[in-house]
Short mmCIF file of C-alpha atoms in Angstrom, two decimals:
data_model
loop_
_atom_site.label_atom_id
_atom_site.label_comp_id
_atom_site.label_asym_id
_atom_site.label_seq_id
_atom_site.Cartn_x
_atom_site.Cartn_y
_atom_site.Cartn_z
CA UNK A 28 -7.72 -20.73 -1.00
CA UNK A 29 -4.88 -22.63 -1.78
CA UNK A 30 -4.85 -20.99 -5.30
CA UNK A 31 -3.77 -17.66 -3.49
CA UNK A 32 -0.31 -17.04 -3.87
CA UNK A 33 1.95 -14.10 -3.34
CA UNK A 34 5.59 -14.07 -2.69
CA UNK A 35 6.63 -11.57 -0.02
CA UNK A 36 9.34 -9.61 -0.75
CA UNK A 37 11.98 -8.50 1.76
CA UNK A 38 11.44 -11.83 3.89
CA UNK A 39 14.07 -12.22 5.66
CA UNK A 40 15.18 -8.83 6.67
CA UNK A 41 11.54 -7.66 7.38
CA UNK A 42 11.98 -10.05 10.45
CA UNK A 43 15.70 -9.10 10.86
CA UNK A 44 14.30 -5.32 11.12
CA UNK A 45 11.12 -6.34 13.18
CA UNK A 46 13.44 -8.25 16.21
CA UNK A 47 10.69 -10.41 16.90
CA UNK A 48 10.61 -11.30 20.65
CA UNK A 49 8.81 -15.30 20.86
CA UNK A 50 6.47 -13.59 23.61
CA UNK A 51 5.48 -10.60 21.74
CA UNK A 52 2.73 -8.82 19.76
CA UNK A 53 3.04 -8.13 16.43
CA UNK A 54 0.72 -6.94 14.00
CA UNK A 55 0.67 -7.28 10.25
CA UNK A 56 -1.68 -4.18 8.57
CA UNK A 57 -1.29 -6.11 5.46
CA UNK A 58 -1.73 -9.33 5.39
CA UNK A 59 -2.50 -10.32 2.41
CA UNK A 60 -1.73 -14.03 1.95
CA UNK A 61 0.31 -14.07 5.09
CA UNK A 62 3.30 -14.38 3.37
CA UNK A 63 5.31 -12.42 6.12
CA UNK A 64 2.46 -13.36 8.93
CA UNK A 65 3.14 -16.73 8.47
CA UNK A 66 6.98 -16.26 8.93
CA UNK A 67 6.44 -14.07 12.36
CA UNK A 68 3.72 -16.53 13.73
CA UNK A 69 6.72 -19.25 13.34
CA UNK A 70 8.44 -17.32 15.20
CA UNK A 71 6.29 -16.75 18.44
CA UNK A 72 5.66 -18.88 21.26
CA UNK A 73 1.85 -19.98 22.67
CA UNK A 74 2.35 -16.85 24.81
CA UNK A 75 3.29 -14.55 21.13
CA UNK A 76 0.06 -12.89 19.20
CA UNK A 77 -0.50 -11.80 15.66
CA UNK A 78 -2.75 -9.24 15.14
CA UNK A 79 -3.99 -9.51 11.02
CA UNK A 80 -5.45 -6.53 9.31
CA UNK A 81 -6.76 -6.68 5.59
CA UNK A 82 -9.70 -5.23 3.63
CA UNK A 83 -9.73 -8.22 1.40
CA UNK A 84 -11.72 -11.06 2.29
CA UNK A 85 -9.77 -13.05 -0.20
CA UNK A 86 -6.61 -12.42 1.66
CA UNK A 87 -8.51 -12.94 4.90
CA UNK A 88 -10.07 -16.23 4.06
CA UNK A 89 -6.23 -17.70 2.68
CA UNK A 90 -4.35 -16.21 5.95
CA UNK A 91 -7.01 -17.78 8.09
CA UNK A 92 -5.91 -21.17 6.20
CA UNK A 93 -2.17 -20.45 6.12
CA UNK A 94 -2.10 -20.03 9.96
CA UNK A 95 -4.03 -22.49 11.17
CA UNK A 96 -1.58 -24.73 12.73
CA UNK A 97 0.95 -22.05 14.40
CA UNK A 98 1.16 -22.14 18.06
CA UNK A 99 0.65 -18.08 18.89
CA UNK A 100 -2.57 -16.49 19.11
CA UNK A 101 -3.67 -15.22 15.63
CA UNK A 102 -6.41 -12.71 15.32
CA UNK A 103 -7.56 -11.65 11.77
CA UNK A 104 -9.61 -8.55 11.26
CA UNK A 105 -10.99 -7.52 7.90
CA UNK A 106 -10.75 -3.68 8.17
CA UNK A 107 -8.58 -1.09 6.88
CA UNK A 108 -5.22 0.32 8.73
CA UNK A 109 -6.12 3.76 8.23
CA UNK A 110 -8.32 2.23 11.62
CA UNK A 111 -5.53 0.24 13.58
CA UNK A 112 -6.23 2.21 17.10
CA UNK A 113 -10.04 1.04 16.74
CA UNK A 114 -8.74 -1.73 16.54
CA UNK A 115 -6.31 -2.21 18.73
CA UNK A 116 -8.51 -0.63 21.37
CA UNK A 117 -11.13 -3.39 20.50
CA UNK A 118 -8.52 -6.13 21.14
CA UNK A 119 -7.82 -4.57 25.02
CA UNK A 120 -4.24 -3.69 23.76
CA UNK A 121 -2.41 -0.51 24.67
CA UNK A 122 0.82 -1.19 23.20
CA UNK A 123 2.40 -3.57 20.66
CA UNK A 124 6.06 -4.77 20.47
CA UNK A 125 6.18 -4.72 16.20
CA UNK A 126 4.18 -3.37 13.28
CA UNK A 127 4.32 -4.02 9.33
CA UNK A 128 3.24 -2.86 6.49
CA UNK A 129 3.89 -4.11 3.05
CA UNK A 130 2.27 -1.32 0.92
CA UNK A 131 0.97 -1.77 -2.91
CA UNK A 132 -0.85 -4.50 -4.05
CA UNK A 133 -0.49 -8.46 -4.11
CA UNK A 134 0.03 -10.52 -6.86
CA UNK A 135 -3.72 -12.38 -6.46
CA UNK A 136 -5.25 -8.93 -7.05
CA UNK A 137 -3.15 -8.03 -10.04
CA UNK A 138 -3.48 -11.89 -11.25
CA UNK A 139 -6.96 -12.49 -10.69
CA UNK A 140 -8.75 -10.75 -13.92
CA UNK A 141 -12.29 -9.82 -12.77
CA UNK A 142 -10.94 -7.64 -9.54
CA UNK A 143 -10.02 -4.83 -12.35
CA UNK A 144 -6.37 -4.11 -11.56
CA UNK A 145 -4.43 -5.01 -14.50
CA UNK A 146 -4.10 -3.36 -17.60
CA UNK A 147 -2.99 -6.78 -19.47
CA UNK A 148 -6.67 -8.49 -18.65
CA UNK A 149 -10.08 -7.55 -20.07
CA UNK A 150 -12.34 -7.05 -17.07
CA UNK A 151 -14.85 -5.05 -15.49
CA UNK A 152 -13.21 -1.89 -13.86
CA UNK A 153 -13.32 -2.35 -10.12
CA UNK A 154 -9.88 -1.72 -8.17
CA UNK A 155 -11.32 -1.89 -4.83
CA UNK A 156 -9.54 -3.28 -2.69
CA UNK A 157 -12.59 -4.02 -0.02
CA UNK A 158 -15.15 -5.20 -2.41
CA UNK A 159 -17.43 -3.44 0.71
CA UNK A 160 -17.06 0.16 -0.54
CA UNK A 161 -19.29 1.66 -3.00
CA UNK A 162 -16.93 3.69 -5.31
CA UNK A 163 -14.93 1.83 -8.15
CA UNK A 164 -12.63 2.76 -10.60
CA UNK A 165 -15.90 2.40 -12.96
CA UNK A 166 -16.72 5.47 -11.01
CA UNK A 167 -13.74 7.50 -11.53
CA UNK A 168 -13.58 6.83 -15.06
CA UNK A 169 -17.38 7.78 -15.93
CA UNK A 170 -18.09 9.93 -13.03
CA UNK A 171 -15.01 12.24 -12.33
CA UNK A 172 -14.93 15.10 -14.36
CA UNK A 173 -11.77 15.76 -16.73
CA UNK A 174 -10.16 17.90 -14.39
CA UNK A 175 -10.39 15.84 -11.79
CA UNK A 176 -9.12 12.73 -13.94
CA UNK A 177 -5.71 14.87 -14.97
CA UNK A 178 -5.19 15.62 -11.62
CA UNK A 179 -5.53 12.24 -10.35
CA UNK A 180 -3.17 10.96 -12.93
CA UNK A 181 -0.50 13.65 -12.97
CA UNK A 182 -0.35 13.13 -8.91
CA UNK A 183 -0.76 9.47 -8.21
CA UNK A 184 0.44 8.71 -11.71
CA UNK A 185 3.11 10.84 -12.26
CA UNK A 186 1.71 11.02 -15.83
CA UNK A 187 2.88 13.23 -18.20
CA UNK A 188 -0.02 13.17 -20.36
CA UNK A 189 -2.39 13.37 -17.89
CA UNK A 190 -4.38 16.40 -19.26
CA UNK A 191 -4.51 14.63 -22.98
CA UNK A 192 -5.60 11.15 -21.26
CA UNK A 193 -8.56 12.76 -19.16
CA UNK A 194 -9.47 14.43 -22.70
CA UNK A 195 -9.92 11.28 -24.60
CA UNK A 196 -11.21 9.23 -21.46
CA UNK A 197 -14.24 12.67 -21.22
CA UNK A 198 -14.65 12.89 -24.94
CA UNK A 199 -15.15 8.64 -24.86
CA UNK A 200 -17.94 8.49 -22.17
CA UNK A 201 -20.41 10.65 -23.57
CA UNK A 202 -21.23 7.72 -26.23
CA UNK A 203 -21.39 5.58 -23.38
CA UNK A 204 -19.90 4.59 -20.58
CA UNK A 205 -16.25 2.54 -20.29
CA UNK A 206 -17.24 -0.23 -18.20
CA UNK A 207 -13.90 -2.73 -18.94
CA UNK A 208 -10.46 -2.10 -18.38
CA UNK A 209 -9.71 -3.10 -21.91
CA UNK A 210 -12.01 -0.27 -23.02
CA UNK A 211 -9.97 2.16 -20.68
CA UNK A 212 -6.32 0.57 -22.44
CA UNK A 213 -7.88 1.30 -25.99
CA UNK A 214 -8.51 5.25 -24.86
CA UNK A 215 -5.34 5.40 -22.85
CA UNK A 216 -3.84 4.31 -26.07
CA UNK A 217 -5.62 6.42 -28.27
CA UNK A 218 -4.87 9.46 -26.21
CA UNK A 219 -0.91 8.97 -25.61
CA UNK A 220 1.45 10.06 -28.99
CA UNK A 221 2.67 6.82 -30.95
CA UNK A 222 6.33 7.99 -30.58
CA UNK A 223 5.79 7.98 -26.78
CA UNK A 224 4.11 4.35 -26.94
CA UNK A 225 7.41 2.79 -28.87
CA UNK A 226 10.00 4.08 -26.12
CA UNK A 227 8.78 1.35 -24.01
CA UNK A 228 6.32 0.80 -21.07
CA UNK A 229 2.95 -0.17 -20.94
CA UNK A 230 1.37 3.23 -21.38
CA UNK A 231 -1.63 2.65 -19.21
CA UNK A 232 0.76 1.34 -16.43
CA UNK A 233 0.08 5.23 -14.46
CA UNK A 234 -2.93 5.30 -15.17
CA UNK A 235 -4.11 2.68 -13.87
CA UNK A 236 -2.35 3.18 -10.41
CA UNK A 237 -3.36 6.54 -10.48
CA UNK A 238 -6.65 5.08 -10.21
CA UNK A 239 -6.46 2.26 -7.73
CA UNK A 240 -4.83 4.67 -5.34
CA UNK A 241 -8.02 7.01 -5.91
CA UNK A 242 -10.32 3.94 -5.33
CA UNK A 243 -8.72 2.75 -1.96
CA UNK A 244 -7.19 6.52 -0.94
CA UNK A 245 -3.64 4.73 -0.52
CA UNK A 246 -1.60 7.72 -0.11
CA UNK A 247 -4.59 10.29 1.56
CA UNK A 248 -4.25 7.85 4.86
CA UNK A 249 -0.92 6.73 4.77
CA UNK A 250 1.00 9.58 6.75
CA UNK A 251 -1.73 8.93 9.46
CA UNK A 252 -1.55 5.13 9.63
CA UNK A 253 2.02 5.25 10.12
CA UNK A 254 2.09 7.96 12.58
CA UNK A 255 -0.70 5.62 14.41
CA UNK A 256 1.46 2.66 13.83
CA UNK A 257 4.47 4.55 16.03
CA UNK A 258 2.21 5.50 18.99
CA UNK A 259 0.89 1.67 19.22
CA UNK A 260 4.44 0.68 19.81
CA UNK A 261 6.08 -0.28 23.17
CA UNK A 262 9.23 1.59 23.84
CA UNK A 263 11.78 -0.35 21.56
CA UNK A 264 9.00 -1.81 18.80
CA UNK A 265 9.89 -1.73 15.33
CA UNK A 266 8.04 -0.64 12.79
CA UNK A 267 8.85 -2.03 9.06
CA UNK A 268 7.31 -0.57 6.21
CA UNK A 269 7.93 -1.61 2.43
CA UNK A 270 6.74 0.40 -0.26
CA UNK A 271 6.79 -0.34 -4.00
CA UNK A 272 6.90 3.05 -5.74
CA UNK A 273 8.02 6.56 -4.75
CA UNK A 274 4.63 8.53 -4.09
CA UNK A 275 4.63 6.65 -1.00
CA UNK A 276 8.11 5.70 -0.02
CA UNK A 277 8.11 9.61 0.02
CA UNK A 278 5.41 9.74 2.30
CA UNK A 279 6.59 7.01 4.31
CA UNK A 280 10.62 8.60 4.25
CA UNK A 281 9.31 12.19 5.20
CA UNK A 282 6.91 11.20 8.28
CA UNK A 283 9.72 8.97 9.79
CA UNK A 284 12.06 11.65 9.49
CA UNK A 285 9.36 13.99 11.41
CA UNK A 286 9.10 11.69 13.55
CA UNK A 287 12.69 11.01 14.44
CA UNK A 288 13.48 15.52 14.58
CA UNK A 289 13.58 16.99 18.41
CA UNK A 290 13.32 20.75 17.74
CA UNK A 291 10.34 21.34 15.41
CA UNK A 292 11.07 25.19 15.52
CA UNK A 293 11.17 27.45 12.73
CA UNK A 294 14.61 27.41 11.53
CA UNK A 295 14.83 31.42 12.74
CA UNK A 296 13.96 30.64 16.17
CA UNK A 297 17.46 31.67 18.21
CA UNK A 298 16.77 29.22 21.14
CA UNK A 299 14.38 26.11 21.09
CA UNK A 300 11.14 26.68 22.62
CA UNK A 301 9.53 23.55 21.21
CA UNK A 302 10.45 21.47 23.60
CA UNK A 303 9.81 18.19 21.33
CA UNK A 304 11.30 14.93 21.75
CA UNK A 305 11.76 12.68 19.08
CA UNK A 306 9.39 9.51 18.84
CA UNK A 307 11.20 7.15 16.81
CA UNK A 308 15.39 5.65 15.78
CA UNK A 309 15.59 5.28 12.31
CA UNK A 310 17.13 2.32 11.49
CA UNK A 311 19.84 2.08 9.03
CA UNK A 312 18.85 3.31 5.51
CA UNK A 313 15.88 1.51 3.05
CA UNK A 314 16.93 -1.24 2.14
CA UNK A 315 16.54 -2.62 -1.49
CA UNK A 316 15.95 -6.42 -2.68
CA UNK A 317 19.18 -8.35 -3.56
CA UNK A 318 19.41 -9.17 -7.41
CA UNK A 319 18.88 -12.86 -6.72
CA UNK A 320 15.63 -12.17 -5.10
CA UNK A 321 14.58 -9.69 -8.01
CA UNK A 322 15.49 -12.36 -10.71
CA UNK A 323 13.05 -14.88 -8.78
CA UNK A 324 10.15 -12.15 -8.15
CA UNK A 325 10.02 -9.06 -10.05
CA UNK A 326 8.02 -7.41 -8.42
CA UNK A 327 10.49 -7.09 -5.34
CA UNK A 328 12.85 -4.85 -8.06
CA UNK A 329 10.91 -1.33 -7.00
CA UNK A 330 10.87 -2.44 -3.10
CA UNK A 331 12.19 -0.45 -0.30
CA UNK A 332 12.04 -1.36 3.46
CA UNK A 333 12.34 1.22 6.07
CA UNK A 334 12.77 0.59 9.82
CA UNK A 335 12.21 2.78 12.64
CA UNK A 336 12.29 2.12 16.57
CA UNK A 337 10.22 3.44 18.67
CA UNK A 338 11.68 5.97 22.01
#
């Protein structure tokens, strides 16, 4: 596994925001290659505990390897967060002192041509990110119907073209099916206006996250997991969450901020009748990457961390 390799972004002030204690419980709902894992199990004692979630069992198999000589517990779980209190439940633990999530996708899944992601590599459309589940992105493309492709793309995409794109994609199939993402470029290409293409940007780039947030329903469990991820907390956790585009740093920003109101009335009501308490501190505003990390890993240059602490 030594061939995996991701560079975390936001290193050093995800563990500024997460205030790791060396006894404590923390649990990672991303591990990935245990880029950040790796730099909390450091910091715990023999008496600490990492909890490691991923659906990957790439990323499994290369955290297992990574964190084989730290002194804390470690426990790695190949699952998905949207099921953190199963988890947690599973593990005999009613509370947790810190929770992460580094959102998107890592640079072994993008890098590694047959898993489907990229849009620069010929390869059989897949995009799952748990290999386990049956649909693909081979299934969205051939099996959603045009509709349901433009609305896929205008909401997780953001694409502008999203109606024209599901045309082409529709109108492609019925000769047979597009199996490879470098059949899906040549439609996406087809379908979007040359004068669009020469103003710059790849244009299947929306596309194509438009559809691996369909495959692995990024944004559908999102609110959830993080409103799961604030009840697991011990009074004073941290939760850090990094997102990479604004679909679900919106998501992420708005359920915080839900979670941080006390009167959840109906901005007519004279008097407060709610009587809700706030769950969580935010903490500071997000916080980008600095320009020296962005030069070394561009991929941090969309990153946002936000911080909250649980009441």
């Amino acid at each position: 596994m030594s061939d995996f390799h991701h560079i975390s972004v936001l290193p050093d002030e995800t563990l500024e925001a997460l205030c790791i204690q060396p006894n404590g419980i923390y649990v990672d709902c991303t591990l990935g290659g245990a880029g950040h894992a790796g730099r909390i199990a450091a910091m715990l004692s023999p008496a600490g505990r990492l909890i490691g979630i991923d659906q990957d069992e790439t990323a499994i198999a290369a955290a297992s390897e990574r964190l084989t000589d730290v002194s804390c517990k470690v426990t790695l779980v190949r699952d998905n967060f949207r099921h953190l209190r199963d988890i947690l439940a599973h593990e005999g633990l009613s509370a947790v002192d810190g929770i992460l999530f580094d959102l998107g996708i890592s640079s072994p899944q993008i890098d590694t041509a047959e898993r489907g992601f990229s849009y620069m590599q010929d390869a059989p459309l897949d995009m799952r990110m748990d290999r386990r589940r049956a649909r693909s992105a081979y299934t969205v493309v051939n099996a959603y119907t045009a509709a349901q492709l433009a609305g896929i793309f205008y909401t997780y995409g953001e694409e502008r073209w999203a109606k024209r794109i599901a045309a082409f994609i529709e109108a492609a199939r019925k000769s047979r099916p597009i199996e490879t993402t470098g059949q899906l470029v040549a439609v996406i290409d087809r379908a979007v206006p040359k004068a669009v293409r020469a103003k710059g940007g790849h244009p299947a780039k929306r596309v194509f996250q438009a559809i691996r947030i369909e495959v692995n329903e990024e944004l559908t469990i999102l609110a959830d997991a993080v409103k799961d991820a604030v009840h697991a907390l011990r009074v004073g956790g941290r939760l850090a969450v990094i997102t990479f585009h604004s679909l679900e740093d919106r998501i992420v920003k708005q359920t915080l901020r839900d979670l941080a109101r006390d009167c959840i009335c109906p901005p007519q009501t004279p008097v407060c009748i709610c009587g809700h308490a706030p769950e969580v501190r935010l903490i500071g505003k997000a916080r980008a990457a600095s320009s020296t990390e962005c030069a070394a890993n561009p991929r941090a240059k969309s990153a946002k961390l936000r911080v909250a602490e649980k009441l």
